[in-house]
Short mmCIF file of C-alpha atoms in Angstrom, two decimals:
data_model
loop_
_atom_site.label_atom_id
_atom_site.label_comp_id
_atom_site.label_asym_id
_atom_site.label_seq_id
_atom_site.Cartn_x
_atom_site.Cartn_y
_atom_site.Cartn_z
CA MET Y 1 91.66 130.95 110.98
CA ALA Y 2 90.92 131.31 107.29
CA LEU Y 3 88.63 129.91 104.69
CA VAL Y 4 90.69 127.91 102.22
CA PRO Y 5 89.45 127.83 98.60
CA SER Y 6 89.71 124.66 96.58
CA SER Y 7 92.46 124.51 94.01
CA SER Y 8 90.24 122.55 91.61
CA VAL Y 9 87.95 124.01 89.01
CA ASP Y 10 84.83 122.92 90.84
CA PRO Y 11 84.07 124.77 94.09
CA PRO Y 12 84.41 122.77 97.32
CA ILE Y 13 81.28 121.08 98.63
CA ILE Y 14 81.73 123.10 101.83
CA PRO Y 15 84.48 125.48 102.96
CA GLU Y 16 87.41 124.28 105.00
CA VAL Y 17 88.24 126.23 108.12
CA GLU Y 18 91.95 125.87 108.75
CA MET Y 19 94.56 126.84 111.31
CA ASN Y 20 97.95 126.89 109.60
CA GLY Y 21 100.89 125.26 111.34
CA SER Y 22 104.11 127.24 111.55
CA ASP Y 23 106.76 124.50 111.49
CA LEU Y 24 105.59 121.41 109.66
CA GLY Y 25 107.78 118.40 110.25
CA ALA Y 26 107.73 114.65 110.59
CA THR Y 27 105.79 114.90 113.87
CA THR Y 28 103.01 117.04 112.42
CA VAL Y 29 99.68 115.54 111.38
CA ARG Y 30 96.98 117.38 109.49
CA ALA Y 31 93.57 116.47 110.89
CA THR Y 32 90.07 117.45 109.78
CA VAL Y 33 86.74 117.25 111.59
CA VAL Y 34 83.69 117.21 109.36
CA GLN Y 35 80.69 119.34 110.29
CA ALA Y 36 77.84 118.26 108.02
CA SER Y 37 74.40 116.70 108.12
CA THR Y 38 73.23 113.20 107.28
CA VAL Y 39 70.93 112.64 104.32
CA PHE Y 40 68.27 111.25 106.63
CA TYR Y 41 66.66 107.88 105.74
CA ASP Y 42 68.96 107.68 102.68
CA THR Y 43 72.13 105.81 103.54
CA PRO Y 44 73.42 105.48 99.93
CA ALA Y 45 73.13 109.26 99.49
CA THR Y 46 74.85 109.79 102.86
CA LEU Y 47 77.74 107.59 101.72
CA ASP Y 48 78.00 109.59 98.51
CA LYS Y 49 78.14 112.79 100.56
CA ALA Y 50 80.80 111.26 102.81
CA GLU Y 51 82.93 110.56 99.75
CA ARG Y 52 82.64 114.14 98.52
CA LEU Y 53 83.66 115.41 101.95
CA LEU Y 54 86.58 112.98 102.16
CA ALA Y 55 87.79 114.00 98.71
CA GLU Y 56 87.67 117.65 99.74
CA ALA Y 57 89.53 117.01 103.00
CA ALA Y 58 92.17 114.95 101.18
CA SER Y 59 92.68 117.78 98.69
CA TYR Y 60 93.84 119.93 101.62
CA GLY Y 61 96.33 117.28 102.69
CA SER Y 62 94.36 115.83 105.60
CA GLN Y 63 95.75 112.57 106.99
CA LEU Y 64 92.99 111.98 109.54
CA VAL Y 65 89.29 112.76 109.01
CA VAL Y 66 86.68 112.52 111.78
CA PHE Y 67 82.92 112.52 111.08
CA PRO Y 68 80.11 113.31 113.55
CA GLU Y 69 78.14 110.95 115.74
CA ALA Y 70 75.62 108.87 113.77
CA PHE Y 71 76.58 110.42 110.42
CA ILE Y 72 75.74 107.14 108.67
CA GLY Y 73 72.18 106.26 109.67
CA GLY Y 74 71.40 109.62 111.23
CA TYR Y 75 70.81 111.17 114.62
CA PRO Y 76 66.99 111.23 115.03
CA ARG Y 77 66.87 114.64 116.68
CA GLY Y 78 63.47 115.71 117.97
CA SER Y 79 61.86 112.29 117.57
CA THR Y 80 60.19 110.38 120.40
CA PHE Y 81 59.48 107.24 118.32
CA GLY Y 82 55.97 107.39 119.73
CA VAL Y 83 57.06 106.37 123.21
CA THR Y 84 55.23 107.21 126.41
CA LEU Y 85 55.51 105.26 129.64
CA GLY Y 86 53.69 102.00 129.10
CA ASN Y 87 53.00 102.53 125.40
CA ARG Y 88 54.58 102.65 121.94
CA SER Y 89 52.48 104.06 119.12
CA VAL Y 90 51.96 102.35 115.75
CA LYS Y 91 53.46 105.39 113.99
CA GLY Y 92 56.49 105.28 116.29
CA LYS Y 93 57.07 101.60 115.54
CA GLU Y 94 57.00 102.34 111.82
CA GLU Y 95 59.45 105.19 112.36
CA PHE Y 96 61.80 102.77 114.09
CA ARG Y 97 61.43 100.31 111.18
CA LYS Y 98 62.62 103.01 108.77
CA TYR Y 99 65.46 103.99 111.08
CA HIS Y 100 66.49 100.34 111.40
CA ALA Y 101 66.53 100.09 107.60
CA SER Y 102 68.90 103.09 107.42
CA ALA Y 103 71.42 101.49 109.79
CA ILE Y 104 74.34 99.38 108.56
CA ASP Y 105 75.70 95.94 109.34
CA VAL Y 106 79.25 95.76 110.71
CA PRO Y 107 80.89 94.20 108.80
CA GLY Y 108 78.81 94.75 105.69
CA PRO Y 109 78.79 96.39 102.24
CA GLU Y 110 78.69 99.94 103.61
CA VAL Y 111 81.71 99.22 105.81
CA ASP Y 112 83.50 97.80 102.76
CA ARG Y 113 82.77 101.00 100.86
CA LEU Y 114 84.02 103.19 103.69
CA ALA Y 115 87.20 101.12 103.85
CA SER Y 116 87.75 101.56 100.13
CA LEU Y 117 87.20 105.33 100.47
CA ALA Y 118 89.82 105.54 103.23
CA GLY Y 119 92.22 103.74 100.89
CA LYS Y 120 91.26 105.80 97.85
CA TYR Y 121 91.90 109.10 99.62
CA ASN Y 122 94.81 107.80 101.74
CA VAL Y 123 93.42 108.88 105.10
CA PHE Y 124 92.71 107.49 108.53
CA LEU Y 125 88.94 107.68 108.79
CA VAL Y 126 86.86 107.83 111.99
CA MET Y 127 83.17 107.53 111.10
CA GLY Y 128 80.06 107.79 113.27
CA ALA Y 129 77.42 105.26 112.27
CA ILE Y 130 74.30 103.50 113.45
CA GLU Y 131 75.17 99.82 113.59
CA ARG Y 132 72.51 97.17 113.07
CA ALA Y 133 73.10 93.90 114.94
CA GLY Y 134 70.03 91.84 114.20
CA TYR Y 135 67.15 93.93 115.50
CA THR Y 136 69.16 95.98 117.97
CA LEU Y 137 70.87 99.23 116.97
CA TYR Y 138 74.07 100.65 118.40
CA CYS Y 139 75.60 104.11 118.13
CA THR Y 140 79.05 103.19 116.87
CA VAL Y 141 82.33 104.69 115.70
CA LEU Y 142 84.17 102.87 112.90
CA PHE Y 143 87.93 103.13 112.32
CA PHE Y 144 89.72 102.72 108.95
CA ASP Y 145 93.32 103.09 107.79
CA PRO Y 146 94.82 104.52 104.56
CA GLN Y 147 95.43 101.00 103.24
CA GLY Y 148 91.67 100.53 103.02
CA GLN Y 149 91.38 98.27 106.04
CA PHE Y 150 88.59 98.31 108.60
CA LEU Y 151 90.38 98.42 111.95
CA GLY Y 152 87.46 97.98 114.32
CA LYS Y 153 84.75 99.81 116.21
CA HIS Y 154 83.63 101.43 119.44
CA ARG Y 155 80.03 101.01 120.54
CA LYS Y 156 78.59 103.77 122.71
CA LEU Y 157 78.67 102.42 126.23
CA MET Y 158 75.92 104.63 127.64
CA PRO Y 159 73.24 106.17 125.41
CA THR Y 160 71.76 109.36 126.84
CA GLY Y 161 68.12 109.89 127.79
CA LEU Y 162 65.68 108.79 125.08
CA GLU Y 163 68.57 107.38 123.04
CA ARG Y 164 68.18 104.34 125.31
CA ILE Y 165 64.85 103.44 123.68
CA ILE Y 166 66.47 103.06 120.24
CA TRP Y 167 70.11 102.09 120.90
CA GLY Y 168 71.61 99.17 122.77
CA PHE Y 169 74.48 99.49 125.25
CA GLY Y 170 78.07 98.75 124.28
CA ASP Y 171 80.42 96.80 126.54
CA GLY Y 172 84.07 96.88 127.52
CA SER Y 173 85.18 94.83 124.52
CA THR Y 174 84.94 97.80 122.15
CA ILE Y 175 87.03 100.53 123.76
CA PRO Y 176 89.96 100.41 121.34
CA VAL Y 177 92.96 102.66 120.88
CA TYR Y 178 94.83 102.08 117.61
CA ASP Y 179 98.57 102.67 117.41
CA THR Y 180 99.04 104.27 113.97
CA PRO Y 181 101.79 106.22 112.19
CA VAL Y 182 99.87 109.44 112.93
CA GLY Y 183 99.43 108.71 116.63
CA LYS Y 184 97.36 106.54 118.94
CA ILE Y 185 93.71 107.06 117.97
CA GLY Y 186 90.67 106.35 120.12
CA SER Y 187 87.13 107.64 120.47
CA LEU Y 188 84.24 108.14 122.86
CA ILE Y 189 80.84 109.38 121.74
CA CYS Y 190 78.97 112.45 123.00
CA TRP Y 191 78.14 112.30 126.71
CA GLU Y 192 80.29 109.21 127.23
CA ASN Y 193 83.00 111.85 127.37
CA ARG Y 194 81.56 112.99 130.69
CA MET Y 195 82.29 109.57 132.25
CA PRO Y 196 85.62 109.95 134.10
CA LEU Y 197 86.34 106.22 134.42
CA LEU Y 198 85.69 105.59 130.73
CA ARG Y 199 88.02 108.45 129.80
CA THR Y 200 90.61 106.95 132.12
CA ALA Y 201 90.41 103.65 130.25
CA LEU Y 202 91.38 105.48 127.05
CA TYR Y 203 94.18 107.35 128.80
CA ALA Y 204 95.53 104.05 130.11
CA LYS Y 205 95.68 102.76 126.54
CA GLY Y 206 97.80 105.74 125.59
CA VAL Y 207 95.35 107.71 123.47
CA GLU Y 208 97.04 110.67 121.75
CA ILE Y 209 94.35 111.74 119.28
CA TYR Y 210 91.09 111.60 121.16
CA CYS Y 211 88.11 111.71 118.79
CA ALA Y 212 84.82 112.91 120.26
CA PRO Y 213 81.96 112.72 117.74
CA THR Y 214 78.92 114.31 119.32
CA ALA Y 215 75.37 115.60 118.97
CA ASP Y 216 75.82 118.29 121.65
CA ALA Y 217 76.02 121.76 120.10
CA ARG Y 218 75.78 123.73 123.35
CA GLU Y 219 78.61 126.05 124.29
CA THR Y 220 79.14 124.10 127.52
CA TRP Y 221 80.44 121.24 125.36
CA GLN Y 222 83.54 123.29 124.64
CA ALA Y 223 84.47 123.30 128.33
CA SER Y 224 84.30 119.49 128.40
CA MET Y 225 86.53 119.20 125.33
CA THR Y 226 89.11 121.59 126.76
CA HIS Y 227 89.13 119.74 130.07
CA ILE Y 228 89.68 116.39 128.34
CA ALA Y 229 92.59 117.76 126.31
CA LEU Y 230 94.24 119.04 129.50
CA GLU Y 231 93.38 115.99 131.59
CA GLY Y 232 94.51 113.46 129.00
CA GLY Y 233 97.42 115.42 127.56
CA CYS Y 234 96.01 114.63 124.13
CA PHE Y 235 94.59 116.31 121.05
CA VAL Y 236 90.79 116.39 121.10
CA LEU Y 237 88.87 116.34 117.80
CA SER Y 238 85.14 116.87 118.24
CA ALA Y 239 82.86 116.61 115.20
CA ASN Y 240 79.17 117.51 115.25
CA GLN Y 241 76.52 117.83 112.57
CA PHE Y 242 75.18 121.16 111.38
CA CYS Y 243 71.51 120.58 110.55
CA ARG Y 244 68.49 122.59 109.53
CA ARG Y 245 64.93 121.34 109.82
CA LYS Y 246 64.90 120.73 106.06
CA ASP Y 247 67.66 118.13 106.46
CA TYR Y 248 65.06 115.83 108.06
CA PRO Y 249 61.90 114.41 106.44
CA SER Y 250 58.98 116.83 106.27
CA PRO Y 251 55.96 116.63 108.60
CA PRO Y 252 53.78 114.71 109.19
CA ASP Y 253 56.22 111.89 108.39
CA TYR Y 254 58.74 113.32 110.85
CA ILE Y 255 57.74 115.55 113.77
CA PHE Y 256 60.08 117.57 116.00
CA SER Y 257 58.82 117.19 119.57
CA GLY Y 258 59.49 119.10 122.74
CA ILE Y 259 60.29 122.48 121.17
CA GLY Y 260 56.84 124.04 120.83
CA GLU Y 261 55.83 124.84 117.27
CA GLU Y 262 57.13 122.78 114.38
CA PRO Y 263 60.28 124.61 113.18
CA SER Y 264 60.45 126.15 109.72
CA PRO Y 265 62.58 124.41 107.05
CA GLU Y 266 65.47 126.87 107.50
CA THR Y 267 65.54 126.66 111.30
CA VAL Y 268 68.89 125.43 112.61
CA VAL Y 269 68.21 122.40 114.80
CA CYS Y 270 71.87 121.55 115.46
CA LYS Y 271 74.41 124.36 115.18
CA GLY Y 272 77.60 122.28 115.18
CA GLY Y 273 80.41 123.60 117.35
CA SER Y 274 83.03 121.23 115.95
CA VAL Y 275 86.47 121.97 117.35
CA ILE Y 276 90.10 120.84 117.55
CA ILE Y 277 91.99 121.42 120.81
CA SER Y 278 95.65 120.85 121.68
CA PRO Y 279 97.01 119.04 124.78
CA SER Y 280 97.73 122.46 126.33
CA GLY Y 281 94.05 123.40 126.04
CA THR Y 282 94.62 125.76 123.12
CA VAL Y 283 91.83 125.85 120.54
CA LEU Y 284 93.52 125.14 117.21
CA ALA Y 285 90.42 125.38 114.99
CA GLY Y 286 86.77 126.15 115.62
CA PRO Y 287 84.36 126.02 117.25
CA ASN Y 288 82.27 126.61 114.16
CA TYR Y 289 78.58 127.51 114.53
CA GLU Y 290 78.09 129.00 111.06
CA GLY Y 291 77.24 126.06 108.81
CA GLU Y 292 78.62 122.93 107.20
CA ALA Y 293 82.41 123.06 107.13
CA LEU Y 294 85.65 121.13 107.13
CA ILE Y 295 87.61 122.25 110.18
CA SER Y 296 91.32 121.46 110.07
CA ALA Y 297 94.47 121.93 112.09
CA ASP Y 298 98.07 120.76 112.04
CA LEU Y 299 98.80 118.69 115.14
CA ASP Y 300 102.35 118.92 116.49
CA LEU Y 301 102.67 115.60 118.29
CA GLY Y 302 105.53 117.03 120.35
CA GLU Y 303 102.84 118.93 122.25
CA ILE Y 304 101.80 115.65 123.86
CA VAL Y 305 105.18 115.13 125.53
CA ARG Y 306 105.30 118.72 126.71
CA ALA Y 307 101.83 118.39 128.23
CA LYS Y 308 102.61 115.06 129.91
CA PHE Y 309 105.63 116.67 131.60
CA ASP Y 310 103.09 118.77 133.51
CA PHE Y 311 100.44 116.14 134.10
CA ASP Y 312 100.28 112.45 133.20
CA VAL Y 313 96.97 111.21 134.59
CA VAL Y 314 97.86 107.49 134.39
CA GLY Y 315 101.60 107.99 134.89
CA HIS Y 316 103.51 110.19 137.31
CA TYR Y 317 100.30 111.92 138.46
CA SER Y 318 98.51 108.70 139.37
CA ARG Y 319 98.22 107.06 142.80
CA PRO Y 320 97.40 103.37 142.20
CA ASP Y 321 98.12 102.64 145.86
CA VAL Y 322 95.01 104.72 146.68
CA LEU Y 323 92.89 104.77 143.51
CA SER Y 324 92.67 102.17 140.73
CA LEU Y 325 90.36 101.14 137.90
CA THR Y 326 89.38 97.69 136.65
CA VAL Y 327 87.93 97.46 133.13
CA ARG Y 328 85.96 94.35 132.19
CA ASP Y 329 86.98 94.27 128.56
CA HIS Y 330 85.51 90.97 127.39
CA PRO Y 331 82.25 90.74 125.41
CA GLN Y 332 79.09 90.48 127.48
CA GLU Y 333 76.97 87.89 125.67
CA PRO Y 334 73.32 87.40 126.67
CA VAL Y 335 73.39 83.71 125.69
CA LEU Y 336 76.28 81.26 125.89
CA PHE Y 337 76.11 77.76 124.40
CA THR Y 338 78.26 75.28 126.29
CA SER Y 339 78.66 72.98 123.27
CA ALA Y 340 80.21 75.84 121.29
CA SER Y 341 82.56 76.64 124.16
CA LYS Y 342 83.68 73.00 124.36
CA ALA Y 343 84.29 72.91 120.62
CA GLU Y 344 86.47 76.02 120.79
CA SER Y 345 88.40 74.55 123.70
CA SER Y 346 89.02 71.31 121.76
CA GLU Y 347 90.28 73.24 118.73
CA LYS Y 348 92.79 75.13 120.87
CA GLN Y 349 94.13 71.83 122.26
#
């Protein structure tokens, strides 16, 4: 791996960590995972930062750029939102109000801007965001193509631990895999990637570039990413934030809980670990624990075929006569209006 300097006059916003490919051809895709922090409670500034990072990645020839979990809207690390069993504090409710205000509507103006950025820099963009749907928030991944089109989204199916007090649950209607010129792209978020049946749903849709935005910086995460690459016969691109305490609002407005003393401004509270892994389980770039970075690799898509020859989890290595999976992939609506259903049925006739 090497640090790649920018060819422009201005220095890069953050260094790119790159693994050079040896035989670039039509089946090679340059991919970048972004390791950087949100500008917390400031979504316009976060979007500006996203553009600078995209511009930098595009200057290195990246065709696919993956951002961390909750990059837009922020991952509220260390916060309890004032919740104890049977009680929610006034301060915690106000904290949620501010977090809700930092989230984005999908579709909405921020999505339009992200789409235009994907078009401007001619990249496929996979962006972690906090989606606002009325008064419920979802941890979501947004997909965009180089023509500046919003392709769709994946909502996190199962938030982890205290995430469940601030985020709603996705359903089977948003588990997409997009067939693109650079490969079939899909995504699961953080500990969803530990759910074997959910992974299998992506494998069944033919995922080739498996994007895994996360908030887990522990070294054990690397074992999960390697396993998924081998199991799915796919490239795995995992992007995490690198954050210091100073990247969050100062106390007493924002308190880090559960870690003893309040950390100093320079304390690393999320050390990244972003990584790119091949279908053979080879680490192509990363993991990086040193700071904000663009981590890139050239993906030889021929590696997928070679890996599937060994093990195709939903193909020649499956046993549907013994084991099978049913995915309920229609939206789960809490309220259905029969008059609306009848009107739709009449229109179809």
